[in-house]
Amino acid sequence: AGEIADLAAVLKETLVRRIETLPPGPARAPVLAKLGRIAEEQGLSDEAAQWYEQLREVAPAGEEGLDRLEALYEADQKWFDLITILRERAELSLARGDTQAEIAQLRRAAELFEDKLGDTGQAAQMLERVLARDPENVAALSKLSRLHELSGQWDACLEVLGRALGLAGTRPEAADLHFHMGRVRAEGLGDPVG
């Protein structure tokens, strides 16, 4: 094991010297990616993240750096850093015209804000961004109504539920939305009749 660690150290030193000979910018990307992988293999997640962050700077649209950072930040439970990566991925998806990927990243960021950070306000903002891109996203509307309910914003909750109901039509989730609306009226507004 000692010999392998020594070889890894020599390789890292060689790659760091190689970076210094390259012009700043995308030409450094393969070397930075290799340094990140070596650090990961050694179980050095903070060091690996530093290399991948540098990779992200020289190749902002590069998937490898973003993929690895996303995995590292999730494993290390660095939620703010992970959300930053998700937002960046959403912007890249927007630039590519990939609305579904953009929405998936924003919804995941909303989930992290709510579930891991307890920040329902930021979660709601992420869902509003989803709805700006896809106004008929019933799942996002339903989740947003729940966030408004949790924060005691009853009128906003009912408005969003109304939008979701208008889109749900006769689909199975319409019954749940009607029930939710009745509960909000009764509990939040003290209006049992609706």
PDB file of C-alpha atoms in Angstrom, residues 9-114:
ATOM      1  CA  ALA A   9       2.159  11.208  -4.884  1.00  0.00           C
ATOM      2  CA  VAL A  10       4.756  11.219  -7.697  1.00  0.00           C
ATOM      3  CA  LEU A  11       2.008  11.188 -10.323  1.00  0.00           C
ATOM      4  CA  LYS A  12       0.191  14.065  -8.623  1.00  0.00           C
ATOM      5  CA  GLU A  13       3.404  16.079  -8.393  1.00  0.00           C
ATOM      6  CA  THR A  14       4.109  15.435 -12.077  1.00  0.00           C
ATOM      7  CA  LEU A  15       0.590  16.490 -13.069  1.00  0.00           C
ATOM      8  CA  VAL A  16       0.773  19.654 -10.955  1.00  0.00           C
ATOM      9  CA  ARG A  17       4.035  20.585 -12.722  1.00  0.00           C
ATOM     10  CA  ARG A  18       2.329  19.803 -16.044  1.00  0.00           C
ATOM     11  CA  ILE A  19      -0.460  22.263 -15.255  1.00  0.00           C
ATOM     12  CA  GLU A  20       2.082  25.020 -14.711  1.00  0.00           C
ATOM     13  CA  THR A  21       3.417  24.516 -18.254  1.00  0.00           C
ATOM     14  CA  LEU A  22      -0.031  24.792 -19.834  1.00  0.00           C
ATOM     15  CA  PRO A  23      -1.699  28.096 -20.699  1.00  0.00           C
ATOM     16  CA  PRO A  24      -4.621  29.042 -18.453  1.00  0.00           C
ATOM     17  CA  GLY A  25      -7.914  27.753 -19.794  1.00  0.00           C
ATOM     18  CA  PRO A  26      -9.387  24.614 -21.341  1.00  0.00           C
ATOM     19  CA  ALA A  27      -5.976  23.060 -22.125  1.00  0.00           C
ATOM     20  CA  ARG A  28      -5.665  22.350 -18.390  1.00  0.00           C
ATOM     21  CA  ALA A  29      -8.966  20.444 -18.193  1.00  0.00           C
ATOM     22  CA  PRO A  30      -7.684  16.870 -18.760  1.00  0.00           C
ATOM     23  CA  VAL A  31      -4.914  17.278 -16.191  1.00  0.00           C
ATOM     24  CA  LEU A  32      -7.264  18.773 -13.600  1.00  0.00           C
ATOM     25  CA  ALA A  33      -9.731  15.939 -14.175  1.00  0.00           C
ATOM     26  CA  LYS A  34      -6.963  13.372 -13.661  1.00  0.00           C
ATOM     27  CA  LEU A  35      -5.848  15.080 -10.431  1.00  0.00           C
ATOM     28  CA  GLY A  36      -9.425  15.026  -9.185  1.00  0.00           C
ATOM     29  CA  ARG A  37      -9.770  11.316  -9.952  1.00  0.00           C
ATOM     30  CA  ILE A  38      -6.497  10.520  -8.182  1.00  0.00           C
ATOM     31  CA  ALA A  39      -7.587  12.448  -5.081  1.00  0.00           C
ATOM     32  CA  GLU A  40     -10.937  10.616  -5.126  1.00  0.00           C
ATOM     33  CA  GLU A  41      -9.208   7.242  -5.402  1.00  0.00           C
ATOM     34  CA  GLN A  42      -7.168   8.197  -2.348  1.00  0.00           C
ATOM     35  CA  GLY A  43     -10.343   9.099  -0.447  1.00  0.00           C
ATOM     36  CA  LEU A  44      -9.423  12.801  -0.346  1.00  0.00           C
ATOM     37  CA  SER A  45     -12.820  14.267  -1.210  1.00  0.00           C
ATOM     38  CA  ASP A  46     -11.959  17.869  -0.247  1.00  0.00           C
ATOM     39  CA  GLU A  47      -8.838  17.815  -2.412  1.00  0.00           C
ATOM     40  CA  ALA A  48     -10.758  16.166  -5.243  1.00  0.00           C
ATOM     41  CA  ALA A  49     -13.426  18.875  -5.011  1.00  0.00           C
ATOM     42  CA  GLN A  50     -10.729  21.565  -5.266  1.00  0.00           C
ATOM     43  CA  TRP A  51      -9.381  20.028  -8.478  1.00  0.00           C
ATOM     44  CA  TYR A  52     -12.885  19.649  -9.924  1.00  0.00           C
ATOM     45  CA  GLU A  53     -13.726  23.249  -8.986  1.00  0.00           C
ATOM     46  CA  GLN A  54     -10.669  24.354 -10.958  1.00  0.00           C
ATOM     47  CA  LEU A  55     -11.827  22.114 -13.801  1.00  0.00           C
ATOM     48  CA  ARG A  56     -15.229  23.819 -13.624  1.00  0.00           C
ATOM     49  CA  GLU A  57     -13.531  27.215 -13.942  1.00  0.00           C
ATOM     50  CA  VAL A  58     -11.523  26.287 -17.057  1.00  0.00           C
ATOM     51  CA  ALA A  59     -14.287  24.222 -18.688  1.00  0.00           C
ATOM     52  CA  PRO A  60     -17.585  25.602 -17.319  1.00  0.00           C
ATOM     53  CA  ALA A  61     -19.786  23.506 -19.590  1.00  0.00           C
ATOM     54  CA  GLY A  62     -17.787  20.339 -18.933  1.00  0.00           C
ATOM     55  CA  GLU A  63     -19.943  17.527 -17.624  1.00  0.00           C
ATOM     56  CA  GLU A  64     -17.158  15.542 -15.937  1.00  0.00           C
ATOM     57  CA  GLY A  65     -16.300  18.223 -13.388  1.00  0.00           C
ATOM     58  CA  LEU A  66     -19.952  18.893 -12.642  1.00  0.00           C
ATOM     59  CA  ASP A  67     -20.757  15.176 -12.366  1.00  0.00           C
ATOM     60  CA  ARG A  68     -17.916  14.552  -9.945  1.00  0.00           C
ATOM     61  CA  LEU A  69     -18.644  17.667  -7.869  1.00  0.00           C
ATOM     62  CA  GLU A  70     -22.301  16.711  -7.646  1.00  0.00           C
ATOM     63  CA  ALA A  71     -21.394  13.227  -6.410  1.00  0.00           C
ATOM     64  CA  LEU A  72     -18.763  14.501  -3.941  1.00  0.00           C
ATOM     65  CA  TYR A  73     -20.961  17.235  -2.488  1.00  0.00           C
ATOM     66  CA  GLU A  74     -23.853  14.838  -2.073  1.00  0.00           C
ATOM     67  CA  ALA A  75     -21.679  12.190  -0.411  1.00  0.00           C
ATOM     68  CA  ASP A  76     -20.163  14.813   1.914  1.00  0.00           C
ATOM     69  CA  GLN A  77     -23.603  16.369   2.535  1.00  0.00           C
ATOM     70  CA  LYS A  78     -22.418  19.799   1.384  1.00  0.00           C
ATOM     71  CA  TRP A  79     -25.919  20.895   0.468  1.00  0.00           C
ATOM     72  CA  PHE A  80     -25.231  24.537  -0.433  1.00  0.00           C
ATOM     73  CA  ASP A  81     -22.380  23.498  -2.732  1.00  0.00           C
ATOM     74  CA  LEU A  82     -24.559  20.803  -4.280  1.00  0.00           C
ATOM     75  CA  ILE A  83     -27.352  23.309  -4.888  1.00  0.00           C
ATOM     76  CA  THR A  84     -24.850  25.634  -6.569  1.00  0.00           C
ATOM     77  CA  ILE A  85     -23.919  22.813  -8.951  1.00  0.00           C
ATOM     78  CA  LEU A  86     -27.592  22.022  -9.614  1.00  0.00           C
ATOM     79  CA  ARG A  87     -28.327  25.665 -10.400  1.00  0.00           C
ATOM     80  CA  GLU A  88     -25.343  25.787 -12.734  1.00  0.00           C
ATOM     81  CA  ARG A  89     -26.519  22.631 -14.463  1.00  0.00           C
ATOM     82  CA  ALA A  90     -29.984  24.151 -14.821  1.00  0.00           C
ATOM     83  CA  GLU A  91     -28.456  27.213 -16.509  1.00  0.00           C
ATOM     84  CA  LEU A  92     -26.421  25.011 -18.849  1.00  0.00           C
ATOM     85  CA  SER A  93     -29.548  23.012 -19.701  1.00  0.00           C
ATOM     86  CA  LEU A  94     -31.393  26.263 -20.411  1.00  0.00           C
ATOM     87  CA  ALA A  95     -28.586  27.372 -22.734  1.00  0.00           C
ATOM     88  CA  ARG A  96     -28.834  24.029 -24.583  1.00  0.00           C
ATOM     89  CA  GLY A  97     -32.604  24.332 -24.817  1.00  0.00           C
ATOM     90  CA  ASP A  98     -33.123  21.216 -22.677  1.00  0.00           C
ATOM     91  CA  THR A  99     -36.135  22.299 -20.625  1.00  0.00           C
ATOM     92  CA  GLN A 100     -36.725  18.884 -19.039  1.00  0.00           C
ATOM     93  CA  ALA A 101     -33.162  18.671 -17.698  1.00  0.00           C
ATOM     94  CA  GLU A 102     -33.384  22.257 -16.450  1.00  0.00           C
ATOM     95  CA  ILE A 103     -36.637  21.512 -14.621  1.00  0.00           C
ATOM     96  CA  ALA A 104     -35.219  18.312 -13.105  1.00  0.00           C
ATOM     97  CA  GLN A 105     -32.229  20.221 -11.683  1.00  0.00           C
ATOM     98  CA  LEU A 106     -34.421  23.005 -10.279  1.00  0.00           C
ATOM     99  CA  ARG A 107     -36.831  20.518  -8.666  1.00  0.00           C
ATOM    100  CA  ARG A 108     -33.929  18.679  -7.076  1.00  0.00           C
ATOM    101  CA  ALA A 109     -32.559  21.982  -5.736  1.00  0.00           C
ATOM    102  CA  ALA A 110     -36.017  22.745  -4.300  1.00  0.00           C
ATOM    103  CA  GLU A 111     -36.081  19.348  -2.570  1.00  0.00           C
ATOM    104  CA  LEU A 112     -32.654  19.946  -1.041  1.00  0.00           C
ATOM    105  CA  PHE A 113     -33.606  23.417   0.166  1.00  0.00           C
ATOM    106  CA  GLU A 114     -36.660  21.993   1.861  1.00  0.00           C
TER     107      GLU A 114
END
